[in-house]
mmCIF file of N, CA, C and O in Angstrom:
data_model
loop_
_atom_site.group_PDB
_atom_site.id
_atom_site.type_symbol
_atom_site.label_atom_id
_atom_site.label_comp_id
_atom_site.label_asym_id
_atom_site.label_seq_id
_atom_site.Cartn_x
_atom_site.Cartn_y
_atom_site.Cartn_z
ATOM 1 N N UNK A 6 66.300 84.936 66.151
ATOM 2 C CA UNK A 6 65.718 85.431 67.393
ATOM 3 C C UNK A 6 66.781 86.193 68.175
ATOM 4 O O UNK A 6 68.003 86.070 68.093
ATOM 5 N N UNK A 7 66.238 86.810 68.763
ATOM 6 C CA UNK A 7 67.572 88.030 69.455
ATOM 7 C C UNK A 7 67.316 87.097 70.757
ATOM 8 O O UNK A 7 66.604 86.101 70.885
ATOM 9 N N UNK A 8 68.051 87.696 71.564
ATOM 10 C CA UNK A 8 69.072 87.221 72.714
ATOM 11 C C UNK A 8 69.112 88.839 73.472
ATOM 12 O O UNK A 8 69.714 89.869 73.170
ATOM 13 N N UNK A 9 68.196 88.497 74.550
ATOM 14 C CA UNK A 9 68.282 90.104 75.747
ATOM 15 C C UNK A 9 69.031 89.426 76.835
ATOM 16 O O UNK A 9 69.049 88.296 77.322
ATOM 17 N N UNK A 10 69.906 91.040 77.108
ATOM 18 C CA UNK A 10 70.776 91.121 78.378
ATOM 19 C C UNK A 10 69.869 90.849 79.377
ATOM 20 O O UNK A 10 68.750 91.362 79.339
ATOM 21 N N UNK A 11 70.186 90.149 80.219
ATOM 22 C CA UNK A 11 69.873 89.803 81.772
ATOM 23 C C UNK A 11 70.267 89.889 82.723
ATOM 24 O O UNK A 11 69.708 89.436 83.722
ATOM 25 N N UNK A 12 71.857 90.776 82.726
ATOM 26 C CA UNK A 12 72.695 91.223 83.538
ATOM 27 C C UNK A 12 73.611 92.081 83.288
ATOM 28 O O UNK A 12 73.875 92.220 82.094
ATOM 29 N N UNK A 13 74.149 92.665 83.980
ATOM 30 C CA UNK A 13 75.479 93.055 83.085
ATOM 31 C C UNK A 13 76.440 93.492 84.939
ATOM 32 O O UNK A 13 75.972 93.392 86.074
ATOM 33 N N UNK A 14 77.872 93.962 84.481
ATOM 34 C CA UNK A 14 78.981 93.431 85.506
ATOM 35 C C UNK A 14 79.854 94.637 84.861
ATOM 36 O O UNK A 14 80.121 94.859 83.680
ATOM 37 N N UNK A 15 80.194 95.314 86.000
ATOM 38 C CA UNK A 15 81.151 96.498 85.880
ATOM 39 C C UNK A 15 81.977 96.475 86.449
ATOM 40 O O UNK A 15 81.927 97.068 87.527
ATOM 41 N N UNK A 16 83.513 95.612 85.964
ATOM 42 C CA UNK A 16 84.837 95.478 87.008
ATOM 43 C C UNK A 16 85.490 97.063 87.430
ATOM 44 O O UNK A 16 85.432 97.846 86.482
ATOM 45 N N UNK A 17 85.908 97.458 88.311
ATOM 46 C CA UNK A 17 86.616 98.337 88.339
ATOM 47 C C UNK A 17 87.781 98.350 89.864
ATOM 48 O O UNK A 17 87.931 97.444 90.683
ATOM 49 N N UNK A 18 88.312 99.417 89.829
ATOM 50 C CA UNK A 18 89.090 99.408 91.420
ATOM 51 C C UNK A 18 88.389 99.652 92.592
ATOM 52 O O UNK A 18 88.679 98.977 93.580
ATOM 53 N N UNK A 19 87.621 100.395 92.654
ATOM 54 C CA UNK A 19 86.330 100.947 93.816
ATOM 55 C C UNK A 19 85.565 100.993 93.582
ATOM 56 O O UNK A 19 85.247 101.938 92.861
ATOM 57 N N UNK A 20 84.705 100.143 93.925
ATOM 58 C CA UNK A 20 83.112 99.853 93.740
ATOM 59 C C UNK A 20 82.355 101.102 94.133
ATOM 60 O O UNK A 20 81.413 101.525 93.462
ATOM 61 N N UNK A 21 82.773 101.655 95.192
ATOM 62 C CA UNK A 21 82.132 102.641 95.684
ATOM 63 C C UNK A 21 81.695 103.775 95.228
ATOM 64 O O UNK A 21 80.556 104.235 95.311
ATOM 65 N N UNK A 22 83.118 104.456 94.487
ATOM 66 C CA UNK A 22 83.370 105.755 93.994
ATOM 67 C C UNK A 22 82.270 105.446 92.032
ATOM 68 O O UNK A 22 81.481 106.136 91.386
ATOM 69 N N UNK A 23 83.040 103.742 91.805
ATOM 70 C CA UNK A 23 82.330 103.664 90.702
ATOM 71 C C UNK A 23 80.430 103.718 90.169
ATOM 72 O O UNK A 23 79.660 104.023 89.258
ATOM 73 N N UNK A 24 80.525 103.192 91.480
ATOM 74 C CA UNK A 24 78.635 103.087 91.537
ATOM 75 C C UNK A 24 78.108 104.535 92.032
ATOM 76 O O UNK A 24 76.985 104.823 91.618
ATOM 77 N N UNK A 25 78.619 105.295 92.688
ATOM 78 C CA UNK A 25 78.786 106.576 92.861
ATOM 79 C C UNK A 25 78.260 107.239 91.262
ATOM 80 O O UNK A 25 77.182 107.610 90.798
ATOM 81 N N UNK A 26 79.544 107.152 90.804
ATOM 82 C CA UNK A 26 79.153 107.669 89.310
ATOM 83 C C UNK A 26 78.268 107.129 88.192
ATOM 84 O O UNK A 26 78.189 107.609 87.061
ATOM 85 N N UNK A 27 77.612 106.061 88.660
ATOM 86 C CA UNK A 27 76.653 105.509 87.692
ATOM 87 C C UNK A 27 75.064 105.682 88.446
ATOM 88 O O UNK A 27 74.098 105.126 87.923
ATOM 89 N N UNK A 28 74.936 106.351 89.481
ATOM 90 C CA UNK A 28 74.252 106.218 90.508
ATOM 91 C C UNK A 28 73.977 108.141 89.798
ATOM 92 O O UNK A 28 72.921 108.460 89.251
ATOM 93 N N UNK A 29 74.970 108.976 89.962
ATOM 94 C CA UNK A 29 74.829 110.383 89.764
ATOM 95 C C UNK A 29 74.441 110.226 87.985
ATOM 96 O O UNK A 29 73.657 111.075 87.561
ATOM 97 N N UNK A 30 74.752 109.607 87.386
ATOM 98 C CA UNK A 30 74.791 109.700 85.905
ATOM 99 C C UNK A 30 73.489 109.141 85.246
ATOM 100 O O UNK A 30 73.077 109.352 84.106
ATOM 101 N N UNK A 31 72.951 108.392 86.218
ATOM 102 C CA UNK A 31 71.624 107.636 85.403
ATOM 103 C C UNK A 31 70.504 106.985 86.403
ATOM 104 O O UNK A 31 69.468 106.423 86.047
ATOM 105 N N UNK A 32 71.001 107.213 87.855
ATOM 106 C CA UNK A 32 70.016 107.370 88.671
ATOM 107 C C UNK A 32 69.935 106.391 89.196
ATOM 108 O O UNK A 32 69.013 106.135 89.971
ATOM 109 N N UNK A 33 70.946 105.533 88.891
ATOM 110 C CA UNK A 33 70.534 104.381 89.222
ATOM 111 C C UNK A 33 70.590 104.139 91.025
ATOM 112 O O UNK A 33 71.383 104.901 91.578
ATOM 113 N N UNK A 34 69.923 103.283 91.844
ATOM 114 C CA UNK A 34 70.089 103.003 93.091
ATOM 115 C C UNK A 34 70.568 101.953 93.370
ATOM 116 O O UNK A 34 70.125 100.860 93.018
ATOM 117 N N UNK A 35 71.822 102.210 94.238
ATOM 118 C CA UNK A 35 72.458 100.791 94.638
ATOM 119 C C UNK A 35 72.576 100.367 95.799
ATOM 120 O O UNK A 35 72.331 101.125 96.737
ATOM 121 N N UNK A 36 72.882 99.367 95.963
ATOM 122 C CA UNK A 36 73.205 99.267 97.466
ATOM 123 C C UNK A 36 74.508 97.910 97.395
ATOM 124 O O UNK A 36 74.724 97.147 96.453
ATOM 125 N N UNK A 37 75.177 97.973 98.671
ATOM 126 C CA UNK A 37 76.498 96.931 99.083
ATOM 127 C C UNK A 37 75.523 95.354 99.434
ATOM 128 O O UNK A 37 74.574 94.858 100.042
ATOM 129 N N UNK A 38 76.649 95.129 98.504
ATOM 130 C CA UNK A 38 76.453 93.162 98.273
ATOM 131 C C UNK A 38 77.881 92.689 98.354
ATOM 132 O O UNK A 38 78.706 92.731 97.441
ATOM 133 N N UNK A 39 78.074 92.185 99.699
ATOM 134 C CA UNK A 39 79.309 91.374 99.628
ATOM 135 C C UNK A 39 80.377 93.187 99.472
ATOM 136 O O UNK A 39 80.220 94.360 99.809
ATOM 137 N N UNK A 40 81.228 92.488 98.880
ATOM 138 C CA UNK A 40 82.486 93.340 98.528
ATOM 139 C C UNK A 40 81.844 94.092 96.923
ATOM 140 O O UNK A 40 82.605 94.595 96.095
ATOM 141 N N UNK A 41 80.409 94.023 96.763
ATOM 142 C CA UNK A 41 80.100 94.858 94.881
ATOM 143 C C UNK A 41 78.879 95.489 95.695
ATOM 144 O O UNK A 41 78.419 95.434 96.836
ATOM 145 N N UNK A 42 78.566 96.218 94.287
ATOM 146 C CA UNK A 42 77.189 97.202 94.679
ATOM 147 C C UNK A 42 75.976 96.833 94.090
ATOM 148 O O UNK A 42 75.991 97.265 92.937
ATOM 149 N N UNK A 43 75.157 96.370 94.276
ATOM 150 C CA UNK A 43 74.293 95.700 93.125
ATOM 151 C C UNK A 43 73.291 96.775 92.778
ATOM 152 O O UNK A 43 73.116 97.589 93.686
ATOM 153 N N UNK A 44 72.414 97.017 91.391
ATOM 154 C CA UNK A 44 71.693 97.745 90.930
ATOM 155 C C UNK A 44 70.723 97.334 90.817
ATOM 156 O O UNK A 44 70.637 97.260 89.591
ATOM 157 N N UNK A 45 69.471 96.823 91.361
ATOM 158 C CA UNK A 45 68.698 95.581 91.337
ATOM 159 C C UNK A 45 67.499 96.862 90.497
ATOM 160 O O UNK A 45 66.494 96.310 90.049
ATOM 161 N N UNK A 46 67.526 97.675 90.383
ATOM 162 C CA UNK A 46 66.337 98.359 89.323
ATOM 163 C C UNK A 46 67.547 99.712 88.829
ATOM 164 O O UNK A 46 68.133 100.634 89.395
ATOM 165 N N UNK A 47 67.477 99.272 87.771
ATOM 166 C CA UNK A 47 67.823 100.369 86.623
ATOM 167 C C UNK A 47 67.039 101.258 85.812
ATOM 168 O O UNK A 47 67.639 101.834 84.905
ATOM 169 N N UNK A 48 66.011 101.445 85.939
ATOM 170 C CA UNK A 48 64.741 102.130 85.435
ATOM 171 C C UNK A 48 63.864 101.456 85.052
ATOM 172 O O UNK A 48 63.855 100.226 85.015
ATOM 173 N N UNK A 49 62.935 102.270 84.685
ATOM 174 C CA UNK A 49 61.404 101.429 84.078
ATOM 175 C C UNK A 49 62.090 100.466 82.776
ATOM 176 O O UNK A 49 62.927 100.930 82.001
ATOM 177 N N UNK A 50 61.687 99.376 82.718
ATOM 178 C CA UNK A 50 61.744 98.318 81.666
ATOM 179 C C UNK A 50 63.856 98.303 81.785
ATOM 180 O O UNK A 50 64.433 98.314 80.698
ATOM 181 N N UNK A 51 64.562 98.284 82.819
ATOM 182 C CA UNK A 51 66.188 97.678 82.594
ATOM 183 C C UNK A 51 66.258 96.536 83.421
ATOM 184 O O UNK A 51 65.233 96.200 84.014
ATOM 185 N N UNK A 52 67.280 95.895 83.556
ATOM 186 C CA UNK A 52 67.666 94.867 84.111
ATOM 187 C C UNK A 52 68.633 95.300 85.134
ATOM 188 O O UNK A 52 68.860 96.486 85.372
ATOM 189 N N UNK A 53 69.070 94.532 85.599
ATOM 190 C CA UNK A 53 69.493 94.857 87.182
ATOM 191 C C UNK A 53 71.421 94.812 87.020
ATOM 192 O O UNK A 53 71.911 94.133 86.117
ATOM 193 N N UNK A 54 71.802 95.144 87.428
ATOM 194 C CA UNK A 54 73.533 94.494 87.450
ATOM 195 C C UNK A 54 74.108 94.933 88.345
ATOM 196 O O UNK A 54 73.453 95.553 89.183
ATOM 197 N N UNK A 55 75.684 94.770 88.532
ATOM 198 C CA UNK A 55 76.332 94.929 89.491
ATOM 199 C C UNK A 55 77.434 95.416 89.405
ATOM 200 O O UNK A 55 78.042 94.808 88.524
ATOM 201 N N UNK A 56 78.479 96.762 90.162
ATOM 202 C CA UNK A 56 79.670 96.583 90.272
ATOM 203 C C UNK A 56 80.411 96.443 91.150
ATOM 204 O O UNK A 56 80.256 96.915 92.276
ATOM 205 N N UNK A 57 81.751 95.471 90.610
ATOM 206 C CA UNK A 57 82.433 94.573 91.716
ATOM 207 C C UNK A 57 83.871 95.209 91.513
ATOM 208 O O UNK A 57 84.164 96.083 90.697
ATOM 209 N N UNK A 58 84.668 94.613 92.386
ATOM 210 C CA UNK A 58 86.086 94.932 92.180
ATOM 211 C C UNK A 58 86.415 93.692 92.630
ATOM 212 O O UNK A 58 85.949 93.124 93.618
ATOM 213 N N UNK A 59 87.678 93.083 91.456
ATOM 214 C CA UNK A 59 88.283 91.927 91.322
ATOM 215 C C UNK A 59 89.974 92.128 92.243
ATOM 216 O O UNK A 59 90.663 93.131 92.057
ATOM 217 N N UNK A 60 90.324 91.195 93.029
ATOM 218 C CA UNK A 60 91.703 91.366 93.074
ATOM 219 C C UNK A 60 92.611 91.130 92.988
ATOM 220 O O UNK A 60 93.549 91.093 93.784
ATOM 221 N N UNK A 61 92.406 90.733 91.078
ATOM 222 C CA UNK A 61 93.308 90.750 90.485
ATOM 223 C C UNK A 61 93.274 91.244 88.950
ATOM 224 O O UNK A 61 92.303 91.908 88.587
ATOM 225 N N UNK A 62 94.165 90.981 88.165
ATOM 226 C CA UNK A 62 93.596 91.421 86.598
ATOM 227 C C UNK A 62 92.629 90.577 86.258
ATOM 228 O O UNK A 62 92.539 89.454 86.754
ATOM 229 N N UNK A 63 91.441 91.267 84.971
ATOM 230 C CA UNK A 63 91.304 92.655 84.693
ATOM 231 C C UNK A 63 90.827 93.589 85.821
ATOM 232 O O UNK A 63 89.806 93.239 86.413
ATOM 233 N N UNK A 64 91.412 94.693 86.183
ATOM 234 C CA UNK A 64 90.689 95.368 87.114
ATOM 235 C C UNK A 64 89.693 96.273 86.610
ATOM 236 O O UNK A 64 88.684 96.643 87.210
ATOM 237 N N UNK A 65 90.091 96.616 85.378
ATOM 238 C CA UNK A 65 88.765 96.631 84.647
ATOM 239 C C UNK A 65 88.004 96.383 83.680
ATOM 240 O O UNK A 65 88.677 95.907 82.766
ATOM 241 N N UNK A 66 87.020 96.457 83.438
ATOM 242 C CA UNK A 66 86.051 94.853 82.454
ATOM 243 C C UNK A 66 84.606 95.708 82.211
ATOM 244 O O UNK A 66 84.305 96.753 82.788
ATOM 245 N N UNK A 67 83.893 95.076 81.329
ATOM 246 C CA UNK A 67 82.342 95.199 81.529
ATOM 247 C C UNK A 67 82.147 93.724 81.064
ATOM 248 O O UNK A 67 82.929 93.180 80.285
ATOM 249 N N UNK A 68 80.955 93.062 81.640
ATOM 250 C CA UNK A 68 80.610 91.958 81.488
ATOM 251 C C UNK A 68 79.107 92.331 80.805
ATOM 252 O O UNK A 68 78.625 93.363 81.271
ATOM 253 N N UNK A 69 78.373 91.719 79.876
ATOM 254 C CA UNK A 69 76.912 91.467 79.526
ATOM 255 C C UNK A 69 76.498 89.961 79.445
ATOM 256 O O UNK A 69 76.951 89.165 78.623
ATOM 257 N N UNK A 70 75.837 89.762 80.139
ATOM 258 C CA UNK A 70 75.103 88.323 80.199
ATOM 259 C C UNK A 70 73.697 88.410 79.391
ATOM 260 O O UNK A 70 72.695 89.100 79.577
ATOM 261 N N UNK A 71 74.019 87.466 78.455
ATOM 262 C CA UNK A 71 72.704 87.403 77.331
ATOM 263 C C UNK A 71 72.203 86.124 77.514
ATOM 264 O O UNK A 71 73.079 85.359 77.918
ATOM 265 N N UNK A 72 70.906 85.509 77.336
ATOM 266 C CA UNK A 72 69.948 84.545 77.635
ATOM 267 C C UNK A 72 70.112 83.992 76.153
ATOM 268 O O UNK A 72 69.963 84.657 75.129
ATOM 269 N N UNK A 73 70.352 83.031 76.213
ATOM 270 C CA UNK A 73 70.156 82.460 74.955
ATOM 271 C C UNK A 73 69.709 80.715 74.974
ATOM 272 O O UNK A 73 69.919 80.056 75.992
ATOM 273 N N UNK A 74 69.165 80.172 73.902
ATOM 274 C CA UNK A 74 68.386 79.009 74.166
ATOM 275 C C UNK A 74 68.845 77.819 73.861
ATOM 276 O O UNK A 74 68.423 76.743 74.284
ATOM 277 N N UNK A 75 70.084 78.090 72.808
ATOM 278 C CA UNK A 75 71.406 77.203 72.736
ATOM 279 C C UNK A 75 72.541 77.344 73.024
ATOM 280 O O UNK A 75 73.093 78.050 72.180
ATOM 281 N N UNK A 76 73.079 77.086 73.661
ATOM 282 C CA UNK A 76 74.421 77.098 74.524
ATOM 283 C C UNK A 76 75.712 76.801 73.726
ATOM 284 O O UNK A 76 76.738 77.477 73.664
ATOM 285 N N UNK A 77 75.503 75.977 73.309
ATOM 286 C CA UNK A 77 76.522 75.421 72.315
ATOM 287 C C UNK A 77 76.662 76.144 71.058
ATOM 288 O O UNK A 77 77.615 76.752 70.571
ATOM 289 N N UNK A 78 75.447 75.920 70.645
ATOM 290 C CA UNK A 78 75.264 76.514 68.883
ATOM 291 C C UNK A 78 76.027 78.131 69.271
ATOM 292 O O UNK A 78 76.602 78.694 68.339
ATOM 293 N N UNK A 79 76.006 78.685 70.380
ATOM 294 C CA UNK A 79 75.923 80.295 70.261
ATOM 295 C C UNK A 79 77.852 80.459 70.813
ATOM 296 O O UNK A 79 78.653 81.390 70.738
ATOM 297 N N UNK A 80 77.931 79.235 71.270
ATOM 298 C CA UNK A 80 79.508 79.188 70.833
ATOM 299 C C UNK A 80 80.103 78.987 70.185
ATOM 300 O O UNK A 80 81.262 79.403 70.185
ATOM 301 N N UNK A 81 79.546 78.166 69.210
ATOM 302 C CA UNK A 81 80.438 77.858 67.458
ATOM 303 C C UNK A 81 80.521 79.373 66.519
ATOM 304 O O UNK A 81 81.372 79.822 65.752
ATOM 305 N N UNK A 82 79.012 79.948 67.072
ATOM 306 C CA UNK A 82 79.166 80.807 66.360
ATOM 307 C C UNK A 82 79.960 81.959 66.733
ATOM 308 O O UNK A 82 80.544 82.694 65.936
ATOM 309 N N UNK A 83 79.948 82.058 67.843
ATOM 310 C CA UNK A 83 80.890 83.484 69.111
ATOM 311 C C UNK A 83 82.450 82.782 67.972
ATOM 312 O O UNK A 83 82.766 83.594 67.103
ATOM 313 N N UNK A 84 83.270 81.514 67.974
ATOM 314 C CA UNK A 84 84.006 81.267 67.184
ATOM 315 C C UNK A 84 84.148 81.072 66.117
ATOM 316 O O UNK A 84 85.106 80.333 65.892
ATOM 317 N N UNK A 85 83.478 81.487 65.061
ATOM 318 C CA UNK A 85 82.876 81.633 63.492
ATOM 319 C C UNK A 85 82.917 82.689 63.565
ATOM 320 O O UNK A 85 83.608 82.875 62.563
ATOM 321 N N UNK A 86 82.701 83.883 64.036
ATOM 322 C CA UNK A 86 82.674 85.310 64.495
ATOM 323 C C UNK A 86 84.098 85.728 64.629
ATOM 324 O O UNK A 86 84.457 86.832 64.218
ATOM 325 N N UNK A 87 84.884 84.926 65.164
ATOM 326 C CA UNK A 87 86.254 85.354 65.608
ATOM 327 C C UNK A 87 86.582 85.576 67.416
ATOM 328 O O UNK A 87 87.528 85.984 68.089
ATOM 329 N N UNK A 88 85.369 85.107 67.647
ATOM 330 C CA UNK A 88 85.546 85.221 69.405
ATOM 331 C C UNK A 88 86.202 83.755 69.831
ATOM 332 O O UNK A 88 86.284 82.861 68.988
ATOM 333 N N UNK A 89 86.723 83.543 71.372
ATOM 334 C CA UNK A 89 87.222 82.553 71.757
ATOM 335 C C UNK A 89 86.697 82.097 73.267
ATOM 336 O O UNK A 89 86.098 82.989 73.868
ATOM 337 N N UNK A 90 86.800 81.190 73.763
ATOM 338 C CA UNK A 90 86.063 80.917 75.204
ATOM 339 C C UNK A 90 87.266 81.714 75.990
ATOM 340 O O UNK A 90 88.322 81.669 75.359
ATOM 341 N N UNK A 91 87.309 82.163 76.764
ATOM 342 C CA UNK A 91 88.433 82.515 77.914
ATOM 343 C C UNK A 91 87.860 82.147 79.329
ATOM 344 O O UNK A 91 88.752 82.010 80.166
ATOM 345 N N UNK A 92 86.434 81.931 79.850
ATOM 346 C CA UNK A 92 85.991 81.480 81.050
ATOM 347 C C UNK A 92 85.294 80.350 80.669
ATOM 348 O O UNK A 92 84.265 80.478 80.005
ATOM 349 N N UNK A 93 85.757 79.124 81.033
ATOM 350 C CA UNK A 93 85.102 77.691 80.843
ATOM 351 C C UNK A 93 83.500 77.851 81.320
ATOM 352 O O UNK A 93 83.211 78.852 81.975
ATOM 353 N N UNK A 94 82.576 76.982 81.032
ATOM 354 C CA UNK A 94 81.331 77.408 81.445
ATOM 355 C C UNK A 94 81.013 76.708 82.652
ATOM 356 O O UNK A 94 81.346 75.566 82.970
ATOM 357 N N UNK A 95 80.386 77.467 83.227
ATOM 358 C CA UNK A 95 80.333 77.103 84.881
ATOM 359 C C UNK A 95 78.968 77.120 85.044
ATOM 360 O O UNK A 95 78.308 77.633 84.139
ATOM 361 N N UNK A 96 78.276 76.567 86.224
ATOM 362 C CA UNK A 96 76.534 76.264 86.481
ATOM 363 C C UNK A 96 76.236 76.963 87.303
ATOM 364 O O UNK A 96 77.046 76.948 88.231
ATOM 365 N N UNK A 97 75.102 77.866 87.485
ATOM 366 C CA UNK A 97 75.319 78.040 88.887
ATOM 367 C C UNK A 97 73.943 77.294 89.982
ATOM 368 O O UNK A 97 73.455 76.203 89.687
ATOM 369 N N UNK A 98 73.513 78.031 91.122
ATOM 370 C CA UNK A 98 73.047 77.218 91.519
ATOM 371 C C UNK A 98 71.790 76.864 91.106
ATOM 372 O O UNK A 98 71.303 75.803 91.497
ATOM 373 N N UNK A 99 70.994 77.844 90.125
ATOM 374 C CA UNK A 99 69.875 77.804 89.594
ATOM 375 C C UNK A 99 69.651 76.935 88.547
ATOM 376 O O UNK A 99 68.539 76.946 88.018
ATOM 377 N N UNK A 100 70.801 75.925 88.019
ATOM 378 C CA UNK A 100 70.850 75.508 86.452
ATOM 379 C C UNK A 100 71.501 76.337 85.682
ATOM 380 O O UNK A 100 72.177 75.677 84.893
ATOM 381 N N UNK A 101 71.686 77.953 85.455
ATOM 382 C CA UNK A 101 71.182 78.681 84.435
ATOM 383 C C UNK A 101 73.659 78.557 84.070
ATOM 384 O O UNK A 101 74.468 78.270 84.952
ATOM 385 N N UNK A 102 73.964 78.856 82.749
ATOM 386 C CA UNK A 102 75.361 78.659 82.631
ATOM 387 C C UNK A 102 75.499 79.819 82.713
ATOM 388 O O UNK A 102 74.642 80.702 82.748
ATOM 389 N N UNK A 103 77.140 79.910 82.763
ATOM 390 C CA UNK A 103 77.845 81.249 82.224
ATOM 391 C C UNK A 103 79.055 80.922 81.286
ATOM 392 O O UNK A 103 79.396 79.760 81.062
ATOM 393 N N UNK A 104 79.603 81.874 80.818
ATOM 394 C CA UNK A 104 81.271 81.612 80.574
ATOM 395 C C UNK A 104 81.499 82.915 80.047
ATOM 396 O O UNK A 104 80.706 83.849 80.163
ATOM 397 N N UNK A 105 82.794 82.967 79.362
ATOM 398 C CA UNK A 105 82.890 84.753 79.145
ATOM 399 C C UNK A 105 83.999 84.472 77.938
ATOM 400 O O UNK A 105 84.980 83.748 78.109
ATOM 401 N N UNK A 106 83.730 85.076 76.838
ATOM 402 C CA UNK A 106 84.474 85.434 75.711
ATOM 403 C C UNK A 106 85.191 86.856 75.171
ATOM 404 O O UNK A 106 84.238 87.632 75.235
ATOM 405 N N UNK A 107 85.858 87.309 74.883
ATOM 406 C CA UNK A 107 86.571 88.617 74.343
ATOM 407 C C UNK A 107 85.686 88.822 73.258
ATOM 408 O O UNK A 107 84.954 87.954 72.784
ATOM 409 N N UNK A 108 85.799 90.330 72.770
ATOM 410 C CA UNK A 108 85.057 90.685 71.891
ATOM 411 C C UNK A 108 86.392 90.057 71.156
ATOM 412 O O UNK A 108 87.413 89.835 71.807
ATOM 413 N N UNK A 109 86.259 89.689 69.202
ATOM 414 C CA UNK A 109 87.034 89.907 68.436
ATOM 415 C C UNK A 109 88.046 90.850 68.289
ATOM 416 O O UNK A 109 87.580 91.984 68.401
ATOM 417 N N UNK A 110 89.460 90.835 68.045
ATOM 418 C CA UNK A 110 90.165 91.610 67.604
ATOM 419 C C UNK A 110 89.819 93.020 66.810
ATOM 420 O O UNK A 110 90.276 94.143 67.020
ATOM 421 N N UNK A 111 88.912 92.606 65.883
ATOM 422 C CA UNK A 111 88.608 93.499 65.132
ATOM 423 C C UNK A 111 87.786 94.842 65.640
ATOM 424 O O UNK A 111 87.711 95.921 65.051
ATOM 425 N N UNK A 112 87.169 94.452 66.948
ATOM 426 C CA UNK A 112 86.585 95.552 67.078
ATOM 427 C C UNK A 112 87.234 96.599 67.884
ATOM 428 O O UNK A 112 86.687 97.691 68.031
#
């Protein structure tokens, strides 16, 4: 069974200038959340995301958040794959987890 994005996260230095250019490039409409820009409609049938600026390293990143129905199982395999945990998994307030892995070396 596949596994769809449900978010996705664009680190960079200026949120502003960056959403700027994703805003001129694909239309997207954003608006200021906190210190990020959020994209809450990305076109007919996308999902929504956000870009933030971190202050500290990485300053820049892309994040994809995928839905998946085992949590565990889809980490043995992210490490059977050659991936590793680097963000412990955290709850948030909805129930729903996160955590964040590197792509493999190889790619």
């Amino acid at each position: 069974m596949s596994s769809p994005v449900v978010h996705f996260e664009i680190g960079c230095r200026d949120p502003a200038r960056t959403s700027a250019f994703y805003a001129e490039l694909f239309g997207w409409k954003g608006e200021p959340y906190g210190p990020a820009v959020m994209f809450a409609k990305t076109g007919e049938g996308g999902i929504g995301g956000h870009v933030n600026s971190l202050s500290h390293e990485p300053h820049t990143y892309i994040t994809i958040y995928a839905q998946v129905d085992n949590l565990p199982a889809h980490l043995d395999k992210a490490a059977r794959l050659g991936g590793r945990t680097i963000v412990p998994r955290r709850r948030s307030r909805g129930g729903a987890s996160s955590l964040g892995w590197p792509t493999p070396k190889a790619t």
